[in-house]
PDB file of C-alpha atoms in Angstrom:
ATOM      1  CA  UNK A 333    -116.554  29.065-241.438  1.00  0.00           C
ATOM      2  CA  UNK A 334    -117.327  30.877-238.307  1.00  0.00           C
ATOM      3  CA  UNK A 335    -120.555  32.282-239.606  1.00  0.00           C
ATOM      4  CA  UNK A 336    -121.279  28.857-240.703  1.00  0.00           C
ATOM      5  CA  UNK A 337    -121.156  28.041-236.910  1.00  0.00           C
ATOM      6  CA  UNK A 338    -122.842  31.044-235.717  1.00  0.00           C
ATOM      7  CA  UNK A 339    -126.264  30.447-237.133  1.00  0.00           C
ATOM      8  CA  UNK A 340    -125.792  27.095-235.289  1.00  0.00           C
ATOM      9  CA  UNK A 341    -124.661  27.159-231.980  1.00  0.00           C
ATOM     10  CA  UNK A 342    -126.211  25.053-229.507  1.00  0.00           C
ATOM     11  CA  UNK A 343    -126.375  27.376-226.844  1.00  0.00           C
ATOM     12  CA  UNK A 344    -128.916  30.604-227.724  1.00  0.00           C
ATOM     13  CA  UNK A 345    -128.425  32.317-224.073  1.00  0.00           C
ATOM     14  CA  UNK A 346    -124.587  31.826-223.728  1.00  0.00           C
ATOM     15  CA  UNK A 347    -124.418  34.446-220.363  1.00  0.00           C
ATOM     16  CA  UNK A 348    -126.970  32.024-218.268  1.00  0.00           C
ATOM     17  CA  UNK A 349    -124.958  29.022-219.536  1.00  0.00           C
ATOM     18  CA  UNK A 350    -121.782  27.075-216.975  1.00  0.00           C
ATOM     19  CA  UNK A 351    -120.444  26.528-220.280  1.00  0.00           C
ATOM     20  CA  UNK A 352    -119.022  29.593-220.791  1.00  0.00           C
ATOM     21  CA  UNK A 353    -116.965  29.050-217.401  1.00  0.00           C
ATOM     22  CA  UNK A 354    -113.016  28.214-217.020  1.00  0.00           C
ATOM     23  CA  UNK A 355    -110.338  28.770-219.078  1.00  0.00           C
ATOM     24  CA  UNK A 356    -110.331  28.975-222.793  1.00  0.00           C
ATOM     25  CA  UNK A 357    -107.022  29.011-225.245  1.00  0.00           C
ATOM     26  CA  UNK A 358    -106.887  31.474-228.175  1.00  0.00           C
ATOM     27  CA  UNK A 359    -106.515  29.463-231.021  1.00  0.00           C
ATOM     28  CA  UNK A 360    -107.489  32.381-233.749  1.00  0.00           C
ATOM     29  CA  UNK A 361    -107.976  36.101-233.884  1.00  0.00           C
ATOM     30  CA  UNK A 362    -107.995  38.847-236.365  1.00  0.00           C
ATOM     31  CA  UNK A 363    -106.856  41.340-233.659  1.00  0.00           C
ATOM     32  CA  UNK A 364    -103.544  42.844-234.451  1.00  0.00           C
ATOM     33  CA  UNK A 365    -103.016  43.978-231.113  1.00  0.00           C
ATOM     34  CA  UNK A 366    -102.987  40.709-229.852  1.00  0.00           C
ATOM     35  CA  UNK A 367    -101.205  39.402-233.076  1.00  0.00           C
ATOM     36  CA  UNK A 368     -98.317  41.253-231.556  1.00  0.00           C
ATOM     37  CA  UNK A 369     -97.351  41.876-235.861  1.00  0.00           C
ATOM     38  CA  UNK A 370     -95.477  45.381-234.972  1.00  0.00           C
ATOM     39  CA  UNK A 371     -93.306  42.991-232.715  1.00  0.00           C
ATOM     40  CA  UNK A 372     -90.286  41.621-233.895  1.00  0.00           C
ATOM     41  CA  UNK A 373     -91.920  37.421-233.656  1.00  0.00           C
ATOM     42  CA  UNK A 374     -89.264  36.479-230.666  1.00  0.00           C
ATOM     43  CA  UNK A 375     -90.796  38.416-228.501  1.00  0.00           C
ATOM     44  CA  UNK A 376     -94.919  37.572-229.503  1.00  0.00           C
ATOM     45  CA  UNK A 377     -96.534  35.625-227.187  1.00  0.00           C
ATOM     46  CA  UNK A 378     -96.725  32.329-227.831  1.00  0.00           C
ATOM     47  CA  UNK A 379    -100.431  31.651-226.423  1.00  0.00           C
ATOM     48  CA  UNK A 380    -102.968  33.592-224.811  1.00  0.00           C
ATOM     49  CA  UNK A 381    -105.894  33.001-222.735  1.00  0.00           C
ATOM     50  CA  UNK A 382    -109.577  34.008-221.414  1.00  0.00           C
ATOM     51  CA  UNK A 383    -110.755  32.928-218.482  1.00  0.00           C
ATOM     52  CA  UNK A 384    -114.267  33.976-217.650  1.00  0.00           C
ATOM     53  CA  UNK A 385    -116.438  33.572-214.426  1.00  0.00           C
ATOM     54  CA  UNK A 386    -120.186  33.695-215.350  1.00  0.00           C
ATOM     55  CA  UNK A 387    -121.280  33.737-211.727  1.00  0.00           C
ATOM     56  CA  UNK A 388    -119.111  36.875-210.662  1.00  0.00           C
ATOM     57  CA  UNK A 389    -119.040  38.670-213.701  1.00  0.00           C
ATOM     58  CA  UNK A 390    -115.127  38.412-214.420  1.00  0.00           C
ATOM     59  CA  UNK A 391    -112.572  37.707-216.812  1.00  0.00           C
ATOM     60  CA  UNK A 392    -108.534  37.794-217.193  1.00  0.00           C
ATOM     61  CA  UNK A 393    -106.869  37.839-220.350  1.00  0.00           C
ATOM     62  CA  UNK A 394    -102.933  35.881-219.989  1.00  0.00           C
ATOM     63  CA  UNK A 395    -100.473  35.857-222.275  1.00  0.00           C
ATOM     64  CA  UNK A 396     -97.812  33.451-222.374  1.00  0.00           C
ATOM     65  CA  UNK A 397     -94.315  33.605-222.789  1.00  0.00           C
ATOM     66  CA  UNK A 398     -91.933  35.927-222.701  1.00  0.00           C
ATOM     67  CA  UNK A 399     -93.949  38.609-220.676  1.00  0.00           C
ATOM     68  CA  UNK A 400     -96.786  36.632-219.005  1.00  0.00           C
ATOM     69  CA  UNK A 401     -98.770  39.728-218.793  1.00  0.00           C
ATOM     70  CA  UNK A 402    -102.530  39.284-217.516  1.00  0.00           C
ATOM     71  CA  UNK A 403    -105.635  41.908-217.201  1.00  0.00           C
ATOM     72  CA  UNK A 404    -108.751  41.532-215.221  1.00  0.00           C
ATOM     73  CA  UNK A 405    -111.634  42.614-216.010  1.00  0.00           C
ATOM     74  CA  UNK A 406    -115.575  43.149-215.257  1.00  0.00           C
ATOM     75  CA  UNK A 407    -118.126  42.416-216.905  1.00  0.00           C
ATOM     76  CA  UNK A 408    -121.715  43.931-217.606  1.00  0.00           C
ATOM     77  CA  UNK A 409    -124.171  42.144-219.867  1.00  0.00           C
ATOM     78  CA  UNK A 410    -125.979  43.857-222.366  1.00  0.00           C
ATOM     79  CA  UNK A 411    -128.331  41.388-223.404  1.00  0.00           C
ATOM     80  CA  UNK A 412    -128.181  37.122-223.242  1.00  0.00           C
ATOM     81  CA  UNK A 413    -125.115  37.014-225.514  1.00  0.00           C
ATOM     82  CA  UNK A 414    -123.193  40.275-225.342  1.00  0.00           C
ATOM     83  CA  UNK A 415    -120.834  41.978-222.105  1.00  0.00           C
ATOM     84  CA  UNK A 416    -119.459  45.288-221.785  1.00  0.00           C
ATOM     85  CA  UNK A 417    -116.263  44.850-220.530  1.00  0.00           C
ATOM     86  CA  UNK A 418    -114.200  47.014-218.283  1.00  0.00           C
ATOM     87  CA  UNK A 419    -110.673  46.276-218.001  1.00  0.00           C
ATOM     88  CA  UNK A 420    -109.768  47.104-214.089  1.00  0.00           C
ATOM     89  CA  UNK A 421    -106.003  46.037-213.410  1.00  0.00           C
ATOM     90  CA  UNK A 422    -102.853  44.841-215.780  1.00  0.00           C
ATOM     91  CA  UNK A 423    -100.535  42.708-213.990  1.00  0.00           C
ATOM     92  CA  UNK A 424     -96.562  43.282-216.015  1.00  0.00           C
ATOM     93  CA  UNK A 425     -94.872  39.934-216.231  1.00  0.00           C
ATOM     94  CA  UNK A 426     -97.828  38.498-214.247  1.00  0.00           C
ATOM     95  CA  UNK A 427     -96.709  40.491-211.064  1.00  0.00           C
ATOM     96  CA  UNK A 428     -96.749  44.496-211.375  1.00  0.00           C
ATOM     97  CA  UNK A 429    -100.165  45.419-210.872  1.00  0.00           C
ATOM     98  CA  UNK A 430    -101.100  48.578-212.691  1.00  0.00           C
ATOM     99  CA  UNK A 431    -104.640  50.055-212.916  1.00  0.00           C
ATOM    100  CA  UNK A 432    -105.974  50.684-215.907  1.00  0.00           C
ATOM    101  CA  UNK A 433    -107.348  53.404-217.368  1.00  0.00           C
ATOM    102  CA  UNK A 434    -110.967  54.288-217.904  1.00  0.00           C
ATOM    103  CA  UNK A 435    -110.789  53.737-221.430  1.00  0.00           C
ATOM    104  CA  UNK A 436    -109.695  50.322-221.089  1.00  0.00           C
ATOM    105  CA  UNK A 437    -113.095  49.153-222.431  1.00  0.00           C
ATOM    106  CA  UNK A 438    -114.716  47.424-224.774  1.00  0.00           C
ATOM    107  CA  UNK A 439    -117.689  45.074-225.571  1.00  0.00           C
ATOM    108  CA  UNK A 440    -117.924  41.233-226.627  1.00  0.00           C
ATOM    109  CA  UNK A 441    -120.395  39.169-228.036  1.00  0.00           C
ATOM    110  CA  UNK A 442    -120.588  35.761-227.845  1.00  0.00           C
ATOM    111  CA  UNK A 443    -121.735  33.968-230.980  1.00  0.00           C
ATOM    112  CA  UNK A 444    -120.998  30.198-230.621  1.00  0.00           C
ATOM    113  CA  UNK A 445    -120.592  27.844-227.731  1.00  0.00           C
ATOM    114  CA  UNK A 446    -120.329  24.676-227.189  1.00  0.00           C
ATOM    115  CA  UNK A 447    -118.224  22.607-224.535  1.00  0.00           C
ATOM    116  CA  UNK A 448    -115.265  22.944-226.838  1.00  0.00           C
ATOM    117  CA  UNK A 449    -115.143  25.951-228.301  1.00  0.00           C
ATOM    118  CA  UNK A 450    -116.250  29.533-228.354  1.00  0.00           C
ATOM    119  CA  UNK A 451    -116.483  31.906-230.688  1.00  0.00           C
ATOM    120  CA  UNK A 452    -116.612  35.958-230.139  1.00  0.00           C
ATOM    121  CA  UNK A 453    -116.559  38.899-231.837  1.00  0.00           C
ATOM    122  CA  UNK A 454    -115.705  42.278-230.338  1.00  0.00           C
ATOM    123  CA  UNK A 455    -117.008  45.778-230.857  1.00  0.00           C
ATOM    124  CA  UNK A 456    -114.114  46.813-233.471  1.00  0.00           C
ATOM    125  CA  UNK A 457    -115.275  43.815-235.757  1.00  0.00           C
ATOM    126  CA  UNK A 458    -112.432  41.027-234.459  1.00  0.00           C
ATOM    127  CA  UNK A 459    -113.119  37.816-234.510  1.00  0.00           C
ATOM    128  CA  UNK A 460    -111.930  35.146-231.693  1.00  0.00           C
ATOM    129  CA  UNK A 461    -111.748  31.491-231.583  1.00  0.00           C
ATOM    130  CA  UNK A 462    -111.161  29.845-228.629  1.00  0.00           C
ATOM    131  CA  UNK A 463    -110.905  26.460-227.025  1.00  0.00           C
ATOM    132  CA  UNK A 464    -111.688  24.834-223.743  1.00  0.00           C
ATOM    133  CA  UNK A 465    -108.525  23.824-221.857  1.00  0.00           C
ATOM    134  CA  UNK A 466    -109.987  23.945-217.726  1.00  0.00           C
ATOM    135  CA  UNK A 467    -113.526  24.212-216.891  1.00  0.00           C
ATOM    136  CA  UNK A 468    -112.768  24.507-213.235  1.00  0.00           C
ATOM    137  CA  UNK A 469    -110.346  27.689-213.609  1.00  0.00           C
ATOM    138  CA  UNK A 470    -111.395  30.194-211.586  1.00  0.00           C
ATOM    139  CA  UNK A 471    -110.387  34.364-212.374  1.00  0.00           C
ATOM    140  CA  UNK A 472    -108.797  35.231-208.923  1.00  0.00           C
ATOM    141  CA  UNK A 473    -110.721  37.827-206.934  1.00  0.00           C
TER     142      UNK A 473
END
């Protein structure tokens, strides 16, 4: 079904569009790291989100309860649809700010958007699906 809506989407040059602005709610992934599956399913979180900033190049990843863990992040493009993404600080329990390391990388490619909903896929072949939940979130500086 996502391919279905790839070929599709409505917006061709997702990186120049407001669109992709706010915060967005994970509603399906194929990543097992953030399936949480070698975690006992009490303590999975229960909903995670992406917040990106098209004007400063940002993004923060959340995670819901129990740990409320976040990452920032920056964010190069590559081309219209596609960012490199360099993870820059984890916050523990939304409060214990850690820098992260170099490696904390990776690249994302956005295939679909609408108002609604977004879909990505990320350089080790996962697939997200998210939905709009506030187009006026802002990633704090």
């Amino acid at each position: 079904m996502a391919r279905k809506l790839e070929v599709v989407s409505p917006t061709k040059e997702p990186l120049k569009s407001d669109l992709l602005n706010g915060k967005w709610e994970l509603v399906y992934t194929t990543s097992q790291s953030i399936l949480q599956t070698q975690r006992p399913k009490f303590l999975r979180s229960r909903r995670n989100f992406q917040a990106i900033n098209v004007d400063t190049l940002r993004a923060q990843n959340m995670e819901s309860w129990p740990f409320f863990n976040q990452v920032t992040a920056n964010l190069t493009p590559l081309n219209s649809k596609k960012v490199a993404v360099q993870f820059d600080v984890f916050k523990i329990g939304g409060l214990i700010p850690i820098k992260a390391p170099g490696r904390a990388r990776g690249e994302l490619e956005i295939t679909y958007l609408d108002e609604e909903l977004r879909v990505s896929r990320g350089d080790k072949g996962n697939l997200f699906i998210l939905t709009m939940v506030d187009p006026s979130y802002r990633v704090p500086t």
